[in-house]
PDB file of C-alpha atoms in Angstrom:
ATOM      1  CA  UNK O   1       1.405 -17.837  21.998  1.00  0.00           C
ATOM      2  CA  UNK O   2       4.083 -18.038  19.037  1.00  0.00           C
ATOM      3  CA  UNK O   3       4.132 -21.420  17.559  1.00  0.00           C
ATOM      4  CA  UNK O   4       7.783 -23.245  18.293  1.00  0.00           C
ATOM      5  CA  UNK O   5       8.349 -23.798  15.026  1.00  0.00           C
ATOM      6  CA  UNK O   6       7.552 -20.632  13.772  1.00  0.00           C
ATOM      7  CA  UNK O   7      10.269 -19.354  16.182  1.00  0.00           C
ATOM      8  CA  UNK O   8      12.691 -21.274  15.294  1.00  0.00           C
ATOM      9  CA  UNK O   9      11.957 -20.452  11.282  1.00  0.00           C
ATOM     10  CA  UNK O  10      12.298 -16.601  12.691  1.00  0.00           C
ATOM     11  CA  UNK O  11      15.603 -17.350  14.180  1.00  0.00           C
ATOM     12  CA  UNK O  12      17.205 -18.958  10.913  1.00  0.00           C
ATOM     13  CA  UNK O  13      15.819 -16.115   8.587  1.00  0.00           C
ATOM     14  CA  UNK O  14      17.923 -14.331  11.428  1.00  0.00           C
ATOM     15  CA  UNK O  15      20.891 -16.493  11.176  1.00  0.00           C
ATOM     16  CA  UNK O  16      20.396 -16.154   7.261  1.00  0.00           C
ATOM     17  CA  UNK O  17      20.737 -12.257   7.098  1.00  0.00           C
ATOM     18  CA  UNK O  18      23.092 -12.066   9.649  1.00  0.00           C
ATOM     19  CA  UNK O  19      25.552 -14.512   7.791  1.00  0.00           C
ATOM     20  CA  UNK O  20      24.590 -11.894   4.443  1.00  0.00           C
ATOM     21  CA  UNK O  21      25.450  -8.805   6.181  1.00  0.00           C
ATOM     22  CA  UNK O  22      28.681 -10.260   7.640  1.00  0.00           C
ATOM     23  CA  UNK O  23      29.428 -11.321   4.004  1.00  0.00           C
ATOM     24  CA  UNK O  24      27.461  -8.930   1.527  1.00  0.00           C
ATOM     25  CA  UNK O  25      27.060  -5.726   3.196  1.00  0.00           C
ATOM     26  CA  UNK O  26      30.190  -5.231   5.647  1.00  0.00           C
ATOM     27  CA  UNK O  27      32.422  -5.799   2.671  1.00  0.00           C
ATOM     28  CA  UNK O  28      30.257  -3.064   0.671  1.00  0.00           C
ATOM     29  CA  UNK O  29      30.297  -0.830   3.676  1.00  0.00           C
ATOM     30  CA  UNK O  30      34.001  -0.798   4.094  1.00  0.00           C
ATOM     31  CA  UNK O  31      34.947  -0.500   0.059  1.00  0.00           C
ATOM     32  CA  UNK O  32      32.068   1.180  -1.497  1.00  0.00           C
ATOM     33  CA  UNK O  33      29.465   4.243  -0.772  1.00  0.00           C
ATOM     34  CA  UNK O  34      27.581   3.423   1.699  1.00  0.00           C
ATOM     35  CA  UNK O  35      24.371   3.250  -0.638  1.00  0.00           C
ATOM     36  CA  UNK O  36      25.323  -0.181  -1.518  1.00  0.00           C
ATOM     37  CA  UNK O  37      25.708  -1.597   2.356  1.00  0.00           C
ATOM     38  CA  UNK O  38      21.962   0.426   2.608  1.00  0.00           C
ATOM     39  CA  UNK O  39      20.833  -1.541  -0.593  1.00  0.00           C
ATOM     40  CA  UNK O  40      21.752  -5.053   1.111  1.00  0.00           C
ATOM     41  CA  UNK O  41      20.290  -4.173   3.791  1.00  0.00           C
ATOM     42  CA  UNK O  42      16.964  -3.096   1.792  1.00  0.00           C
ATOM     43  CA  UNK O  43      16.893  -6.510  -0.038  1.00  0.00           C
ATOM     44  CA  UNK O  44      17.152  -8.513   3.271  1.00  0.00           C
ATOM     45  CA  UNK O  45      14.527  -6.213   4.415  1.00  0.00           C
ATOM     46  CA  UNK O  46      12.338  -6.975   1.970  1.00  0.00           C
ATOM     47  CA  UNK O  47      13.333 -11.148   1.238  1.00  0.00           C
ATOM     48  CA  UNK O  48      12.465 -11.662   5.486  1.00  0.00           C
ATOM     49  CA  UNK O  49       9.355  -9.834   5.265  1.00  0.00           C
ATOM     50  CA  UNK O  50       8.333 -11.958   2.297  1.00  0.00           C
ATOM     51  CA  UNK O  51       9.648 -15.072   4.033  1.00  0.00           C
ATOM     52  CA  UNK O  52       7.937 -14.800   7.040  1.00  0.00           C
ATOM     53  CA  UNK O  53       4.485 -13.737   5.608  1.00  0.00           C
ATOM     54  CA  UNK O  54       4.991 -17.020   3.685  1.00  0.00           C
ATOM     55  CA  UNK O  55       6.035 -19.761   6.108  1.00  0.00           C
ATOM     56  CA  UNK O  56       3.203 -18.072   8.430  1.00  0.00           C
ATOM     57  CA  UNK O  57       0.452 -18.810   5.595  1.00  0.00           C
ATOM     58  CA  UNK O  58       2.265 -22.202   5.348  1.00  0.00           C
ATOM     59  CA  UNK O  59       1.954 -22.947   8.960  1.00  0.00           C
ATOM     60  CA  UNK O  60      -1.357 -21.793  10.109  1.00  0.00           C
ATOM     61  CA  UNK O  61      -3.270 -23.886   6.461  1.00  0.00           C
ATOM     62  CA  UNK O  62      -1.054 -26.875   7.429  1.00  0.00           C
ATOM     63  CA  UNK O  63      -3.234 -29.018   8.637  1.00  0.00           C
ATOM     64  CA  UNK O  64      -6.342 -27.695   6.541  1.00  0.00           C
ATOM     65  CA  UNK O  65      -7.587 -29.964   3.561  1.00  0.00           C
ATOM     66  CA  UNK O  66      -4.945 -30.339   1.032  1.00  0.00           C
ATOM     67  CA  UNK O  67      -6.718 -27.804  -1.499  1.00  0.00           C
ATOM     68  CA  UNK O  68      -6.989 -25.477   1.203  1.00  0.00           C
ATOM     69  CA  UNK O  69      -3.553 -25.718   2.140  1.00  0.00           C
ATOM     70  CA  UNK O  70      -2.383 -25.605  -1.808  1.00  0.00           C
ATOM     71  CA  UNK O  71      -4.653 -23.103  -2.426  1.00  0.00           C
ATOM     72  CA  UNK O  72      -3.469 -20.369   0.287  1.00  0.00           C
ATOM     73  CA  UNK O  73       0.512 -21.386   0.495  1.00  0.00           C
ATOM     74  CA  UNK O  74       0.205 -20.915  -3.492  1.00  0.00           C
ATOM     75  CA  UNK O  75      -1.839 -17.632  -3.411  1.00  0.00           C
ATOM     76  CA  UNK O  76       0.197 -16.129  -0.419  1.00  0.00           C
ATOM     77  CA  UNK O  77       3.221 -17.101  -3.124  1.00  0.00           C
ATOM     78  CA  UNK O  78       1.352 -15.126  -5.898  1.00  0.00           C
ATOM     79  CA  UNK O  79       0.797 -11.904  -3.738  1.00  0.00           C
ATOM     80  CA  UNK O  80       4.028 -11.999  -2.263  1.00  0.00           C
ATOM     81  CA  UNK O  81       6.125 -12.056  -5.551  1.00  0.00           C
ATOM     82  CA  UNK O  82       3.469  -9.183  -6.719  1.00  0.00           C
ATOM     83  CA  UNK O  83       4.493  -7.588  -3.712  1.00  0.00           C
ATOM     84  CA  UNK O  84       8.342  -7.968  -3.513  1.00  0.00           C
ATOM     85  CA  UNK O  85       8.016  -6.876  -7.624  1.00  0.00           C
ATOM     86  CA  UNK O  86       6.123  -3.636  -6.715  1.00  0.00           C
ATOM     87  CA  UNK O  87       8.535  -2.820  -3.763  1.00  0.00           C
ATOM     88  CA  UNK O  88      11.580  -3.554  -5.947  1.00  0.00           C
ATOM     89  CA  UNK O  89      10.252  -0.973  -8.233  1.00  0.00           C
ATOM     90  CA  UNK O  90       9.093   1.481  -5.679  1.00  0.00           C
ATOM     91  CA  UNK O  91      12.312   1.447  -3.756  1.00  0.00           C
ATOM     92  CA  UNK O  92      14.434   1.528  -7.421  1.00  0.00           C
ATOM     93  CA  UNK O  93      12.251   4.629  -8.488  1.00  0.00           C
ATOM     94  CA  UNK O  94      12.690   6.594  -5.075  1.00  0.00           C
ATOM     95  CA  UNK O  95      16.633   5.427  -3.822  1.00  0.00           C
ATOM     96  CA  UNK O  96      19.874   6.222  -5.288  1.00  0.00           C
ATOM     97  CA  UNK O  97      20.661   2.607  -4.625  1.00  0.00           C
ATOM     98  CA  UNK O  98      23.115   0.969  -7.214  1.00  0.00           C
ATOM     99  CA  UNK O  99      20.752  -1.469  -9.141  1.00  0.00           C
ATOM    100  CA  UNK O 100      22.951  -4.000  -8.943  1.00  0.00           C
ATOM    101  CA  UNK O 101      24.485  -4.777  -5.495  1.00  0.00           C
ATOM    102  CA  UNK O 102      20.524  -3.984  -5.014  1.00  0.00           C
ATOM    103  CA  UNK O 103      18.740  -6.979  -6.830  1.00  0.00           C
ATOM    104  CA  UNK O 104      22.415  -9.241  -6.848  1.00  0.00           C
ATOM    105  CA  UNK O 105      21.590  -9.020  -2.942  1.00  0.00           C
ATOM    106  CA  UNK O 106      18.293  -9.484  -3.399  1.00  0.00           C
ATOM    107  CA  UNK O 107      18.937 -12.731  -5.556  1.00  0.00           C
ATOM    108  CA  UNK O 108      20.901 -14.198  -2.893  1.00  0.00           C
ATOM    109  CA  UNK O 109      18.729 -13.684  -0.416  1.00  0.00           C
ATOM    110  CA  UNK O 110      15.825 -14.907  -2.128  1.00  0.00           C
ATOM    111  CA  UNK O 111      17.330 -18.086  -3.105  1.00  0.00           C
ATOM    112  CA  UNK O 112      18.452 -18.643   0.356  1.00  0.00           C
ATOM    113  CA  UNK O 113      15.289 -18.079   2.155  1.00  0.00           C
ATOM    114  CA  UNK O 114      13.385 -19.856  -0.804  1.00  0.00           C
ATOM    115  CA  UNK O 115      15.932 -22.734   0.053  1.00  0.00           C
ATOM    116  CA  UNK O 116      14.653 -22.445   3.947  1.00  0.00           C
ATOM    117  CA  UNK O 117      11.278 -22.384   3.308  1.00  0.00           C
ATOM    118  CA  UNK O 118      11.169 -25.598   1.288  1.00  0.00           C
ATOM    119  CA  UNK O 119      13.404 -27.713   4.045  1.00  0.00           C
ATOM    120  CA  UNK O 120      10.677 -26.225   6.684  1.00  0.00           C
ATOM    121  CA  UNK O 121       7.637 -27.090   4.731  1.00  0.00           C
ATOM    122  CA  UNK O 122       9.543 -30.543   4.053  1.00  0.00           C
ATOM    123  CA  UNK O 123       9.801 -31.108   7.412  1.00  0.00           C
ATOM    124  CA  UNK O 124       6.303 -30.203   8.411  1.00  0.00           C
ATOM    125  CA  UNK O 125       4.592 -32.135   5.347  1.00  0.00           C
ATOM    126  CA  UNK O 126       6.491 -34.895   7.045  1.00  0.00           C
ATOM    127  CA  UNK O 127       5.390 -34.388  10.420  1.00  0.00           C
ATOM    128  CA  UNK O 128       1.689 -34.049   9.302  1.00  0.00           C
ATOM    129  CA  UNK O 129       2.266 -37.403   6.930  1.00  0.00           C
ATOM    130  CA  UNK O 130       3.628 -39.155  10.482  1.00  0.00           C
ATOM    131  CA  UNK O 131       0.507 -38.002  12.444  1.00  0.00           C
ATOM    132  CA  UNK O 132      -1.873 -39.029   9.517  1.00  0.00           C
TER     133      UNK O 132
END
């Protein structure tokens, strides 16, 4: 069985890229090539994948010892920029995307799931402070 919260974390990354495709992509769709709607939609690809792995590590270490938890939320961090750098390169080296609508999407959604993650992990650090 999913976890609640994890759901609901699933939803807003949801909300998130929906809110970026009404306001990034459909915009690029309608004026531009439709490489540069594609290359939004590759960097919200990429930014929820990378999100989710995350808040997942975050979630299931929560209520491990605190070096545990800091230990695995901090290396799933490590991999997962590794990763998102070696799939920004991969997909740069194989697409015709334009560069930047590509990583200025990208960005965005980075900083907004980034922004996510840190209320949910504020909120659960709470929660496990309350039970303590």
């Amino acid at each position: 069985m999913i976890d609640p919260g994890f759901k609901k974390y699933i939803r807003d990354v949801l909300i998130i890229d929906l809110v970026l495709l009404i306001s990034i992509a459909l915009p690029f769709y309608v004026m531009m090539p439709v490489e540069y709607a594609l290359s939004v939609v590759a960097s919200l690809a990429l930014t929820s994948t990378s999100s989710i792995v995350g808040f997942y590590f975050q979630n299931k270490y929560l209520h491990a010892p605190t070096e545990e938890f800091v230990s695995y939320v901090y290396g799933s961090m490590f991999f997962r920029l590794v990763g998102l750098l070696g799939a920004i390169v991969f997909i740069l080296l194989i697409t015709n995307f334009p560069q930047i609508s590509f990583i200025l999407s990208l960005f965005i959604s980075y900083l907004c799931k980034s922004v996510l993650e840190i209320i949910f992990i504020h909120k659960k650090s709470t929660q496990r402070h309350e039970k303590s």
